[in-house]
Coordinates of C-alpha atoms and ligand atoms in Angstrom, one line a residue:
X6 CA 42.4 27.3 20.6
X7 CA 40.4 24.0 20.6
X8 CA 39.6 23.6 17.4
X9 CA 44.0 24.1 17.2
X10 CA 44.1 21.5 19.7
X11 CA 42.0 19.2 17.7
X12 CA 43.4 20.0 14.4
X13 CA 46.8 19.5 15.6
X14 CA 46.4 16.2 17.1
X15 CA 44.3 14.9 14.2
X16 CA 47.6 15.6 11.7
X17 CA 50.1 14.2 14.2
X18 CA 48.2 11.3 14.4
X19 CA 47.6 11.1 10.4
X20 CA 51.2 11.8 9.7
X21 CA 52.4 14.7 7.2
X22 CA 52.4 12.4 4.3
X23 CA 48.0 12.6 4.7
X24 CA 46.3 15.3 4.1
X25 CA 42.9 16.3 6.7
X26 CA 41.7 18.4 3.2
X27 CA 38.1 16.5 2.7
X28 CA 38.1 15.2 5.9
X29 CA 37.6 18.0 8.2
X30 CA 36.0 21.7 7.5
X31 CA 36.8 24.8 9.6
X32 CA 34.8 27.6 9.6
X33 CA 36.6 29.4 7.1
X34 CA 36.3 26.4 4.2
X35 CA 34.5 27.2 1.6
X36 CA 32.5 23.8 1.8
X37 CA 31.4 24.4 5.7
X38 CA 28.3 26.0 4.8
X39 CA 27.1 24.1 2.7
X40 CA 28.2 20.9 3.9
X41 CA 26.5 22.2 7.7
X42 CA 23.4 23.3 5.5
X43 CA 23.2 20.2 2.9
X44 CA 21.2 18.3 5.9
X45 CA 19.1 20.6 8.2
X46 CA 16.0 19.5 7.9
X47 CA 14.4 21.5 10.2
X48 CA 14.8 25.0 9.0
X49 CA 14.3 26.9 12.4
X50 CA 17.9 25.8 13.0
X51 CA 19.3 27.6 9.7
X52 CA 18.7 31.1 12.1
X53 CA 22.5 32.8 12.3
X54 CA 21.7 33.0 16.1
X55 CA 21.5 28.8 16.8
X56 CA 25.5 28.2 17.5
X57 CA 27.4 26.2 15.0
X58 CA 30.2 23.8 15.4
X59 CA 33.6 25.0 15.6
X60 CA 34.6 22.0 13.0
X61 CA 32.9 19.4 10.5
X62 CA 34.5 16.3 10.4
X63 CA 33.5 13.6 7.5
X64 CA 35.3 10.4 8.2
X65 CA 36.3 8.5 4.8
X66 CA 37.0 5.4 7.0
X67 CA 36.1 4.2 10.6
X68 CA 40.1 5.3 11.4
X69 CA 39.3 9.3 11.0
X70 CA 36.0 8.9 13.6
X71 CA 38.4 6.9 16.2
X72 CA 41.2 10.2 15.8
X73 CA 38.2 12.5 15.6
X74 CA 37.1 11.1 19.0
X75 CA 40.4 10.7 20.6
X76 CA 41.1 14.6 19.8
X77 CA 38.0 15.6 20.6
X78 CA 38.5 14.5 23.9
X79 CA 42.0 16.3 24.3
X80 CA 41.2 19.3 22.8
X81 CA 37.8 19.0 24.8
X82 CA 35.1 19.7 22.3
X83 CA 32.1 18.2 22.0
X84 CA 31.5 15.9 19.5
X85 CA 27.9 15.6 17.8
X86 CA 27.1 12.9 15.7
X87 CA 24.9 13.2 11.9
X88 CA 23.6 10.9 9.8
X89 CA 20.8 12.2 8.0
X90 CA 19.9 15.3 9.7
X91 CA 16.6 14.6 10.2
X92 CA 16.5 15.2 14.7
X93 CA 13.1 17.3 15.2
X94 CA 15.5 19.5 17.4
X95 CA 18.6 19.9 15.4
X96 CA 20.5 17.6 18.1
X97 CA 22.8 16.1 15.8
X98 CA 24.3 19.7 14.3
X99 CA 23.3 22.1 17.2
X100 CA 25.2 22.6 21.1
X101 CA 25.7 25.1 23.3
X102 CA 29.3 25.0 23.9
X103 CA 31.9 24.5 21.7
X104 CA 31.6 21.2 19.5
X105 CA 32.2 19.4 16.1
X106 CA 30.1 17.2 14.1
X107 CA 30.9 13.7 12.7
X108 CA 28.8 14.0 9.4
X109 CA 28.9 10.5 8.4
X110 CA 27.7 11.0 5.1
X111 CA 30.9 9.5 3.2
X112 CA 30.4 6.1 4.9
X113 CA 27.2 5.2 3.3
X114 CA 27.9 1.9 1.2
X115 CA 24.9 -1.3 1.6
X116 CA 25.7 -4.8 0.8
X117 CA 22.5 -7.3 0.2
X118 CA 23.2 -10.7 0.7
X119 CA 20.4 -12.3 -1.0
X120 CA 21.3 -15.8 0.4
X121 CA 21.2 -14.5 4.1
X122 CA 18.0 -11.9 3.6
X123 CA 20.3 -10.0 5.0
X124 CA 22.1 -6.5 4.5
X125 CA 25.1 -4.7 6.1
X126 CA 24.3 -0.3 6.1
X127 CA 26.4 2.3 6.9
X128 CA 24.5 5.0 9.2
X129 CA 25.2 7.8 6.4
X130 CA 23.2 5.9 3.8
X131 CA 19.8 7.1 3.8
X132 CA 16.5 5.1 3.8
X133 CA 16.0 6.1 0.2
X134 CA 19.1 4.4 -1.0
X135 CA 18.8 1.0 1.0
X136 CA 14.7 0.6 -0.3
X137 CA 16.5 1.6 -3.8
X138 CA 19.4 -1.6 -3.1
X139 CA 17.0 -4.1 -2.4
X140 CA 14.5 -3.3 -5.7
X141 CA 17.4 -3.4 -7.3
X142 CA 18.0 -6.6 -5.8
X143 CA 14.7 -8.2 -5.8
X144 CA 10.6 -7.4 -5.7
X145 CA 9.9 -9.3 -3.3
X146 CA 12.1 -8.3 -0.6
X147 CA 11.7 -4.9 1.4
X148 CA 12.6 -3.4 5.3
X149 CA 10.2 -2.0 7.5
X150 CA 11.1 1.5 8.0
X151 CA 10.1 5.2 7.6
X152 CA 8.7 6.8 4.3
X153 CA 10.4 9.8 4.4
X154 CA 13.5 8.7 1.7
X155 CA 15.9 11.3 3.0
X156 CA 16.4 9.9 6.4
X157 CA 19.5 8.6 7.8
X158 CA 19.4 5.1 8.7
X159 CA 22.0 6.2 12.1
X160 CA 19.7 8.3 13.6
X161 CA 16.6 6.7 12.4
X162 CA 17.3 3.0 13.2
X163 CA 18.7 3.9 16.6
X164 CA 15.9 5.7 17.8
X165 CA 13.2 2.6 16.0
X166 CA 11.9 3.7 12.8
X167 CA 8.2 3.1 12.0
X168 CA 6.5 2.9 8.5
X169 CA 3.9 1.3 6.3
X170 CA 5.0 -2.1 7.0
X171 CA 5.6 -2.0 10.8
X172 CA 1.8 -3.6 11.6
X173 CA 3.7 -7.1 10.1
X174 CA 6.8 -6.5 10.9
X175 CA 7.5 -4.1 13.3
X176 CA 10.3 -1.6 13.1
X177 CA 13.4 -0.5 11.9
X178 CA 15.2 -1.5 15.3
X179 CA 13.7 -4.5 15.5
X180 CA 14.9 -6.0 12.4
X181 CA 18.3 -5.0 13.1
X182 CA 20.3 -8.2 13.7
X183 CA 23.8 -7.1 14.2
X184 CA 25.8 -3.7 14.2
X185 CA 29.1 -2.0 14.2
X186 CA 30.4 1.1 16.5
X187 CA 33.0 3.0 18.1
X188 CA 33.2 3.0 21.9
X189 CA 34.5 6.3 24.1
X190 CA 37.8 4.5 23.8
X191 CA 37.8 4.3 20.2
X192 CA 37.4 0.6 20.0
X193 CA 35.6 -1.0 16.7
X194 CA 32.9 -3.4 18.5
X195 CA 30.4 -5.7 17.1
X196 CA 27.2 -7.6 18.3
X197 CA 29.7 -9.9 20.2
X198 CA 32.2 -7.5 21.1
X199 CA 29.5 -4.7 22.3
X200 CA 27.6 -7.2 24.4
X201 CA 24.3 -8.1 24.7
X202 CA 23.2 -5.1 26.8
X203 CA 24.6 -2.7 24.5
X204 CA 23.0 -4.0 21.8
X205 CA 20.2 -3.9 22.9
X206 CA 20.3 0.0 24.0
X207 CA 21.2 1.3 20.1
X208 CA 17.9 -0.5 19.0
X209 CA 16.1 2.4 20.5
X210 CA 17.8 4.1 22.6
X211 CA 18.8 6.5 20.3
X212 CA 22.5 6.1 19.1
X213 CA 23.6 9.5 20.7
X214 CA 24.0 7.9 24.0
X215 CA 26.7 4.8 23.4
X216 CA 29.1 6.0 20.6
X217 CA 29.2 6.0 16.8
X218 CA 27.1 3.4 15.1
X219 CA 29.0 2.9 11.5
X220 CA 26.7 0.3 10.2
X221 CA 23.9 -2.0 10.8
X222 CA 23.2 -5.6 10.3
X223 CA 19.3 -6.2 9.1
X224 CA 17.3 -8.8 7.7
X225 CA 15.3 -8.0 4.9
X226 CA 11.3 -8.6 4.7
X227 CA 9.1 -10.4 1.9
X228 CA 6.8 -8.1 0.3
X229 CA 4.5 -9.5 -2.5
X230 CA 4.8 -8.9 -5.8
X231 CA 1.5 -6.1 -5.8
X232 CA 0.7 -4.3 -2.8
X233 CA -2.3 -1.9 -2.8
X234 CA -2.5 1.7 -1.8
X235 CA -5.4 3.9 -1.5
X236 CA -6.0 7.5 0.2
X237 CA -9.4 9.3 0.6
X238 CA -10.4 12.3 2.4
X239 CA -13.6 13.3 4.2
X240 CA -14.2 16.8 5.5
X241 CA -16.5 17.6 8.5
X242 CA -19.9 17.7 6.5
X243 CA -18.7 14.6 5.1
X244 CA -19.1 13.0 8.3
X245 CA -15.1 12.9 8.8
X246 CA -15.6 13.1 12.4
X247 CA -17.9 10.1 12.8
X248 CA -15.7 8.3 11.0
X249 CA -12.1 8.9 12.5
X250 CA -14.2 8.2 15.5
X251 CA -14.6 4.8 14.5
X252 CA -11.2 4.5 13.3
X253 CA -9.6 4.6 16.2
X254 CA -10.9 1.2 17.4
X255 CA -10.7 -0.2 13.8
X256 CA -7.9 0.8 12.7
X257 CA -5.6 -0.9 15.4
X258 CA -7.4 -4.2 14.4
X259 CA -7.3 -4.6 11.0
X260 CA -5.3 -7.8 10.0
X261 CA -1.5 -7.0 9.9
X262 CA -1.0 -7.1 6.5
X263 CA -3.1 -3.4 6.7
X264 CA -1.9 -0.1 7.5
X265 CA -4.6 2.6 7.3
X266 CA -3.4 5.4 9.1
X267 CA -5.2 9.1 9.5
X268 CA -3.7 12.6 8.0
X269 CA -5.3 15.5 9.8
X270 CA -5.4 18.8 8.2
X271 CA -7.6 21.9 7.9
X272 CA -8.3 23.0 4.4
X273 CA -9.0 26.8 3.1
X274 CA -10.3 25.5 -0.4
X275 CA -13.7 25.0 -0.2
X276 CA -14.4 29.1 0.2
X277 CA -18.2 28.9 0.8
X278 CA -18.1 26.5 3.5
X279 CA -15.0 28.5 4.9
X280 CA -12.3 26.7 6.3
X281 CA -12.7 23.1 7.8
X282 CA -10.6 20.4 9.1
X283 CA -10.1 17.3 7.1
X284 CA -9.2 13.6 7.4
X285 CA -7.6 11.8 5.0
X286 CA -7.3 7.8 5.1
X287 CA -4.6 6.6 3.6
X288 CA -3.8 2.8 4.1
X289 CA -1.6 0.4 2.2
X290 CA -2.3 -3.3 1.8
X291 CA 0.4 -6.0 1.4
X292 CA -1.3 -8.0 -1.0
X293 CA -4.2 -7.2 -4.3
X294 CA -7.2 -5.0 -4.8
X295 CA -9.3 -7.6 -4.9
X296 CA -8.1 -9.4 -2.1
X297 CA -8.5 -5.8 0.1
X298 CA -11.8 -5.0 -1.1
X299 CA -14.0 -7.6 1.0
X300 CA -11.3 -6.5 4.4
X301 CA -12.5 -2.7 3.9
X302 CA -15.5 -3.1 3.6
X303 CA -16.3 -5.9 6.4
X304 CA -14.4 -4.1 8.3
X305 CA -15.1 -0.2 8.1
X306 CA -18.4 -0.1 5.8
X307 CA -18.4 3.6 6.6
X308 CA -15.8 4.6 4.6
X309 CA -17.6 3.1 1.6
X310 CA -14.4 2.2 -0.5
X311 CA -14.8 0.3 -3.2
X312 CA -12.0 -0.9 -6.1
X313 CA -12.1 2.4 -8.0
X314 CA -10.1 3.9 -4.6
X315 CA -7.3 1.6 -5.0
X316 CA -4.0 1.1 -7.0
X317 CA -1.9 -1.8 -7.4
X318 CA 1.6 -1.3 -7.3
X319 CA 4.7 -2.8 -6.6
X320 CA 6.6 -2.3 -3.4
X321 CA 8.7 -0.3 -4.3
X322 CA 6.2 2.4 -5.9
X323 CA 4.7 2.3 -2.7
X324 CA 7.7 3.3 -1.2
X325 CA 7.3 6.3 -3.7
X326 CA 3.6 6.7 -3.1
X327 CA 4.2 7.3 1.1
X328 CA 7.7 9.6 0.1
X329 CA 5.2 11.7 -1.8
X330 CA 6.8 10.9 -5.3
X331 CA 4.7 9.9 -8.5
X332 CA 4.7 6.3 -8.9
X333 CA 5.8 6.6 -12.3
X334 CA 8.8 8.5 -11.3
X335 CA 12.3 6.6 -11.8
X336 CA 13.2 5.1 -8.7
X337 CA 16.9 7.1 -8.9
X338 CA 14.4 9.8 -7.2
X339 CA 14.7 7.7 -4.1
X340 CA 18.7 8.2 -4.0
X341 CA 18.4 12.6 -3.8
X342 CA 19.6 13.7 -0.5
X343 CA 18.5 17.4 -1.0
X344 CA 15.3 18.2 -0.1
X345 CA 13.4 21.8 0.7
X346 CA 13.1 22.0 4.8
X347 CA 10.5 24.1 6.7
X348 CA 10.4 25.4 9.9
X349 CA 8.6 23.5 12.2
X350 CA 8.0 22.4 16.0
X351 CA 6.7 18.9 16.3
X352 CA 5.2 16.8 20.0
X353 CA 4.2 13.0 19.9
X354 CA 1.3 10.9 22.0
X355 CA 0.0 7.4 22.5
X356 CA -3.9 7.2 22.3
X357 CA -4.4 4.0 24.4
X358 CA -8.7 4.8 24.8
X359 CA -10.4 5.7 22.1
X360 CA -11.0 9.5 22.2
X361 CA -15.3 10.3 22.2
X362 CA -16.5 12.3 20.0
X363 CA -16.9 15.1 22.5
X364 CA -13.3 15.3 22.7
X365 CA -12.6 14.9 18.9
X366 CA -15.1 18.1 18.0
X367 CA -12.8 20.4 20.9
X368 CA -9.4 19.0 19.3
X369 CA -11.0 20.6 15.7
X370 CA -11.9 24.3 17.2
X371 CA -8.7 24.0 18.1
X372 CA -7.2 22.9 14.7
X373 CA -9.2 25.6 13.3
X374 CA -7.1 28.4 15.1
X375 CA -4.1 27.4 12.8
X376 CA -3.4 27.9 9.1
X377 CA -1.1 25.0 9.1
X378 CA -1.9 22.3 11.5
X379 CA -1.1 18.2 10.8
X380 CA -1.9 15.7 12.9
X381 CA -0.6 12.3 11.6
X382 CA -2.3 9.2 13.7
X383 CA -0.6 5.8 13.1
X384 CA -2.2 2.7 14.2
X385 CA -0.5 0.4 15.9
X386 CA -1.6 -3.4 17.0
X387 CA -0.7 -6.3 14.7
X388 CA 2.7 -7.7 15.7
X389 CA 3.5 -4.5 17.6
X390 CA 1.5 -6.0 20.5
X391 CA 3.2 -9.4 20.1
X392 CA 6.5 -7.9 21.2
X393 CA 7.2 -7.3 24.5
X394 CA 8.1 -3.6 25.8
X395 CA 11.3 -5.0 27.2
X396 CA 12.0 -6.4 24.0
X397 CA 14.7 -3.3 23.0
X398 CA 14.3 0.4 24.6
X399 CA 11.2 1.0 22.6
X400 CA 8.4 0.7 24.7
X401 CA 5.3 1.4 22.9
X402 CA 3.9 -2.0 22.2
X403 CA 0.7 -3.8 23.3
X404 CA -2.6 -1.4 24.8
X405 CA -1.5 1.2 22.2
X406 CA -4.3 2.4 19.5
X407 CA -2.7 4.7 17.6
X408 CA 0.3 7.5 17.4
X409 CA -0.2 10.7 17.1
X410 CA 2.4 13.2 15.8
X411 CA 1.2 17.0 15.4
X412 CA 3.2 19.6 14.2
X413 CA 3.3 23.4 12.8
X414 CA 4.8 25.2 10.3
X415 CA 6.8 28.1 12.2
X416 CA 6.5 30.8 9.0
X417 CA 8.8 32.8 9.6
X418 CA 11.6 33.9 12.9
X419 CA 8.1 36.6 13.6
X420 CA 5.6 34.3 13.4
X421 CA 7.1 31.1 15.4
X422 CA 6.6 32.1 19.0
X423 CA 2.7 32.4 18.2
X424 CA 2.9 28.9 16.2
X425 CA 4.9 27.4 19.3
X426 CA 1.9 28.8 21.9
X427 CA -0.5 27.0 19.4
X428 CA 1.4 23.7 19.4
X429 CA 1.9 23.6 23.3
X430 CA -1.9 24.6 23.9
X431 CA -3.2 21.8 21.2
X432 CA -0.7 19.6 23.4
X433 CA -2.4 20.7 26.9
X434 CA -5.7 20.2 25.8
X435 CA -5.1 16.7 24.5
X436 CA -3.6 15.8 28.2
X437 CA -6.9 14.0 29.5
X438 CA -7.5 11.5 25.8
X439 CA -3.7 10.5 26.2
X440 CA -1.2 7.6 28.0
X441 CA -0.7 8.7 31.3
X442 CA 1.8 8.2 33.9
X443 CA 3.8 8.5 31.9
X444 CA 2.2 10.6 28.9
X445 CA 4.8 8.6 26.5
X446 CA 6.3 10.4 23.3
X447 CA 8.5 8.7 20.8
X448 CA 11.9 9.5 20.3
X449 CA 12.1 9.9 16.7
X450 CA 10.0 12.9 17.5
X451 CA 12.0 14.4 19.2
X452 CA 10.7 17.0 21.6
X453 CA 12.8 19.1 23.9
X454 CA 9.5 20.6 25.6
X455 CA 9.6 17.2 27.8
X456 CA 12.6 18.2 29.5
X457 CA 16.4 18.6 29.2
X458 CA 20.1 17.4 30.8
X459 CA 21.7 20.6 32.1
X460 CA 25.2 20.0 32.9
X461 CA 25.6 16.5 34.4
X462 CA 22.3 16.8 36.3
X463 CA 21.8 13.0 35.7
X464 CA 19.4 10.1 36.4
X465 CA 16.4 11.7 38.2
X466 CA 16.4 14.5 36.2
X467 CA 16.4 13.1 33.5
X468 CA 13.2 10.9 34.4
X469 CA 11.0 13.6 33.4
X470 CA 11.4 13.1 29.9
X471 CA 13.4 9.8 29.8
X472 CA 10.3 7.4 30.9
X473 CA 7.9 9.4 28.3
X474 CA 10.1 8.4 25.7
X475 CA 11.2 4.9 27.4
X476 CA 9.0 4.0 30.0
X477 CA 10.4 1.0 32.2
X478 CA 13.2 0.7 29.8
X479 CA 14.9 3.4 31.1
X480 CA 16.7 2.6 34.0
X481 CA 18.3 -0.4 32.0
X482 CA 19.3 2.5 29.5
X483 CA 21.1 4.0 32.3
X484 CA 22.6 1.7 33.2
X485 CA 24.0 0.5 30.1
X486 CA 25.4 4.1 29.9
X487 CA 27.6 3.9 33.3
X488 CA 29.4 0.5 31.9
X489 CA 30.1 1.9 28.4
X490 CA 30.7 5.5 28.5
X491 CA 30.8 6.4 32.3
X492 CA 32.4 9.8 32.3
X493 CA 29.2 10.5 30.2
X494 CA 31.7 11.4 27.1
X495 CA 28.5 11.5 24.6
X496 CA 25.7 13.7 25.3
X497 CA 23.6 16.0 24.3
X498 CA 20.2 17.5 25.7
X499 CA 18.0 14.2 26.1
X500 CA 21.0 11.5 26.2
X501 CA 20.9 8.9 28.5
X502 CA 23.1 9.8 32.0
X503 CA 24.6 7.0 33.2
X504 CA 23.1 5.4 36.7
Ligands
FDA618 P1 20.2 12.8 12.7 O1 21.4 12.7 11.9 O2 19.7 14.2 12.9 O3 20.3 12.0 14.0 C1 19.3 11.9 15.0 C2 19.9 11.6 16.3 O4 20.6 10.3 16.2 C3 20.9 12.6 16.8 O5 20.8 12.6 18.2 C4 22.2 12.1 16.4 O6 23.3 12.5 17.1 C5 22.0 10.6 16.5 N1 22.8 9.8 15.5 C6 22.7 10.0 14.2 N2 23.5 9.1 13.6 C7 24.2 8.4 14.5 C8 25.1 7.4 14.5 N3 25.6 6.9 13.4 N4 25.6 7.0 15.7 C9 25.2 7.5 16.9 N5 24.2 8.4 16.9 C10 23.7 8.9 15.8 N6 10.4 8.6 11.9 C11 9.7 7.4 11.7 O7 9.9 6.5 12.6 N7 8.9 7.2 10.6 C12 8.8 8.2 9.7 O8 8.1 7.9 8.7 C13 9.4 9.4 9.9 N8 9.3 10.4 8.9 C14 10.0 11.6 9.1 C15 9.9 12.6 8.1 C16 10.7 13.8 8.2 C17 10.5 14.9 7.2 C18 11.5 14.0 9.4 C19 12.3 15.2 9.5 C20 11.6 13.0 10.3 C21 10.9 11.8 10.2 N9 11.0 10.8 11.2 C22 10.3 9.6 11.0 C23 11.8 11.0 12.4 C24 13.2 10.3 12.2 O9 13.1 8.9 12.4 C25 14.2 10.9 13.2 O10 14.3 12.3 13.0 C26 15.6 10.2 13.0 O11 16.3 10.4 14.2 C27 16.3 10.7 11.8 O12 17.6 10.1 11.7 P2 18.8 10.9 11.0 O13 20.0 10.0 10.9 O14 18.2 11.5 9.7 O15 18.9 12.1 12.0

C-alpha cells in the first residue's frame, strides 16, 4: 500500500503524458536487482535476509528527487539516499522499515572550469571519473580525495574523504567551495541559500543528515608534472617491527609534500618460516626521485631506500597506482563502476602516542589468529594540523599521528560471526594505545558497533557514537539538524538528531 501511495502521487504529480518507466523500479522490474546489486560494495549486505527497499528511485533531474521526497513523505516511507555504495554498513541501501532509495547514479555530469580551478560534481559521479575529467583537462591539476576509484563523491565528500594528497592539502571536504541540495521541503538551495551553518555540516557531517546533496563546488589542486611512488615490505625477521615502530613518529613529520603510510598484513607464503605479519611502506611524493631520495633517507635511514625503490609517474598514474591498477593501464579503467565486493566488517582509531614496541609485538599475536587481517595506518600531520577541528564537522586535526583502519574478510554467512569476535577483540585490545575520551573513529568508516539511533531516541543517545566520530563538533551538528530538518525527516542509524 505505500509503495501505491508513493507511486501514485509520483504520476499525478508528473502528469500522464510522462512516463516513471526509468525513473523508478518496483520489486517486480526486471532491472531492480541488478540496479540494487550494481553498488553493494560490502557483500555481507547481498544476504536475502538484510531487508530491501520497497522502491528504487533514479532521478534523471533534481525535479524527480523533489516528488520522490514529497511522496515519500505522504506515502510515509523512508527514503535512503546512494551515491556510490560504498557505506561500511550498507546505510545508504539497507533499513529496517519500509523505505526507498534515491540511487543518484544518473546525475553524475562534472564541469572543469580551468579559469576558476574549479569544478561543479554531481554526487553520482564517482572519484574515478572526476580524477579522469581533470587529466583530461590538465597534468597539473588534481583533488585530494580517496584512491579507491569507485567511490561516490555524495557519500564520500560529505563524510571528508582522505587520500594520497591530504598531508598538502587536506581533504575532500575541505576543498569543497560550494554545493547544491534539496531540503525536507524540497527546496533547491545553494551555498547562499543553505546558509553558512549548513554548509558547513555536509563537509563532514555526512550528507545523510541534511537532505540530498546533488552536486559539489571544488577547487582543484596543482600537482607537478612527476610525482614519485614507491612501496616496500618488511616482515618480522626483517626487523618490520622496529621499523613501524619508528614510523609512527616519522611518519606524521615528514614534509607535506610526503605521504608514506603503513599496510599491515600477515602473509602465509614464506612456508618454512610459517606465517608472519608484514608491513608494507608505501608512500607517494609530489615531486622527483631524486628530489625524494635525500628526504628518505635523512629522514628514516632505516628503511634503507634508495632510487631503485622508486617510480616516477604522472599524477594521474598515481591515481592508478593507489586504485591498485597497472600504471600502464588506459586511464578509461578509472571510469568502471563495477567492481568485485567482499564481505567484510571494518572499525577505525586515532593513534595520538606513539604505540611501544611492547604493545606493537601483542597487536601481531593477535594478527596472527586471522587468515585475513589489514590494518591500514595513515599519517596525518602536514596541513592537517594547521586546520582547526572546528574548521567543518571533521575533527581529527592537530595531536593526531596516524589513522588506523582494520578490517576482515567475513568468508562466508558460517564463518562471519567468528571473523566479527576477532575484529571486536583486536579492537578491545588496542583500547589503552588509542585517543581517549573520546576514542574517536572516522565516519567514512563507518561502524555501527559504536552505537545506534533507535526510534527518535535523540541527542544524548546519540553521544555515544556521535562525539567518537565528531568530537566537539557535534552539538553544532545537532543543532544544525533542529533548524533544517526538525521533524528529523532524514535518518538512518548514526544520523544526526536534531537538539
Ligand atoms: P554511499 O552511497 O553508500 O553513501 C554513504 C553515506 O552517505 C550514506 O549514509 C548515504 O545515505 C549518504 N549519501 C550518499 N550520497 C548522498 C547524497 N548525495 N546526499 C546525501 N547523503 C548521501 N574513504 C576515504 O576517506 N579514503 C579512502 O581511500 C577510502 N577508500 C575506500 C575503499 C573502499 C573499497 C570502500 C568501500 C570505502 C572507502 N572509503 C574511503 C570510505 C568512503 O569514503 C565511504 O564509504 C563513503 O561514504 C563512500 O561514499 P559513497 O557515495 O560511495 O557511499
Amino acid at each position: 500500500a505505500l509503495d501505491k501511495g508513493f507511486l501514485k502521487c509520483f504520476q499525478t504529480i508528473l502528469g500522464a503524458d510522462n512516463t516513471t518507466s526509468g525513473v523508478i523500479f518496483t520489486k517486480s522490474s526486471s532491472s531492480y536487482e541488478p540496479l540494487l546489486k550494481s553498488t553493494i560494495r560490502n557483500a555481507r549486505f547481498l544476504k536475502s535476509s538484510v531487508p530491501k527497499p520497497n522502491l528504487i528511485v533514479t532521478p534523471h533531474s533534481l525535479f524527480h528527487i523533489q516528488v520522490a521526497l514529497l511522496c515519500s513523505k505522504k506515502s510515509g516511507l523512508q527514503v535512503r539516499v546512494r551515491s556510490g555504495g560504498h557505506d561500511y554498513e550498507g546505510l545508504s541501501y539497507v533499513s529496517n522499515v519500509p523505505f526507498l532509495i534515491i540511487d543518484l547514479v544518473n546525475l553524475r555530469s562534472i564541469t572543469i572550469n580551468m579559469d576558476e580551478e574549479s569544478a561543479w560534481v554531481q554526487s553520482g559521479a564517482t572519484v574515478g571519473e572526476l580524477y579522469y575529467a581533470i587529466a583530461k583537462r590538465s597534468k597539473v591539476h588534481g583533488f585530494p580525495a580517496g584512491s579507491c576509484s569507485t567511490m561516490g563523491v555524495g557519500g564520500h565528500f560529505s563524510g571528508g574523504g582522505f587520500g594520497t594528497i591530504f598531508r598538502k592539502y587536506g581533504l575532500a571536504s575541505d576543498n569543497v567551495i560550494d554545493a547544491e541540495m534539496i531540503d525536507v521541503n524540497g527546496k533547491i538551495l545553494n551555498r547562499t541559500l543553505m546558509g553558512e551553518d549548513l554548509f558547513w555540516a555536509i563537509r563532514g557531517g555526512g550528507g545523510s543528515s541534511f537532505g540530498v546533496i546533488t552536486a559539489w563546488k571544488i577547487k582543484l589542486v596543482s600537482v607537478p608534472s612527476t610525482v614519485t611512488a614507491f612501496d616496500v615490505s618488511r616482515s618480522l625477521d626483517q626487523g618490520a617491527t622496529n621499523l613501524l615502530h619508528k614510523w609512527q613518529t616519522i611518519a606524521p613529520k615528514l614534509p607535506a609534500e610526503l605521504f608514506l603510510h603503513t599496510v599491515v598484513g600477515v602473509s602465509n607464503s614464506a612456508s618454512q618460516i610459517g606465517k608472519t605479519v608484514v608491513v608494507s611502506f608505501s608512500g607517494l611524493y609530489l615531486g622527483t626521485a631524486e628530489n625524494l631520495l635525500p628526504v628518505m633517507q635523512n629522514s628514516f635511514t632505516e628503511l634503507g631506500l634508495q632510487s631503485n625503490n622508486f617510480t616516477q609517474m604522472t599524477w594521474i598514474q598515481s591515481v592508478l597506482y593507489f586504485a591498485g591498477f597497472s600504471i600502464d593501464e588506459s586511464l578509461e579503467v578509472l571510469l568502471r563502476r563495477n567492481q568485485t565486493s567482499s564481505s567484510f566488517k571494518a572499525k577505525s582509531d586515532y593513534v595520538k602516542d606513539p604505540i611501544p614496541l611492547s604493545g606493537l609485538e601483542g597487536l601481531w599475536k593477535i594478527l596472527l589468529l586471522e587468515n585475513s587481517p589489514l590494518l591500514i595506518l595513515t599519517p596525518y600531520g602536514g596541513i592537517m594540523s594547521e586546520i582547526s577541528e572546528s574548521e567543518i564537522p571533521f575533527p581529527h586535526r592537530k595531536g593526531n599521528l596516524y589513522g588506523i583502519q582494520y578490517s576482515v574478510n567475513l568468508v562466508s554467512n558460517e564463518e562471519a560471526p567468528k571473523h566479527m569476535d576477532w575484529i571486536r577483540r583486536l579492537y578491545a585490545y588496542m583500547k589503552p594505545y588509542v585517543s581517549k575520551l573520546p576514542r574517536q573513529a572516522y565516519l567514512n568508516y563507518r561502524d555501527l558497533d559504536l552505537g545506534l539511533n533507535q526510534g527518535n531516541s535523540g541527542y544524548e543517545k546519540a553521544k555515544t557514537w556521535g562525539l567518537k566520530y565528531f568530537n566537539n563538533n557535534f552539538e553544532s551538528l545537532a543543532r544544525v539538524k533542529a533548524r533544517v530538518d526538525p521533524g528529523n525527516f532524514f535518518r538512518d542509524e548514526q544520523s544526526i538528531p536534531p537538539l
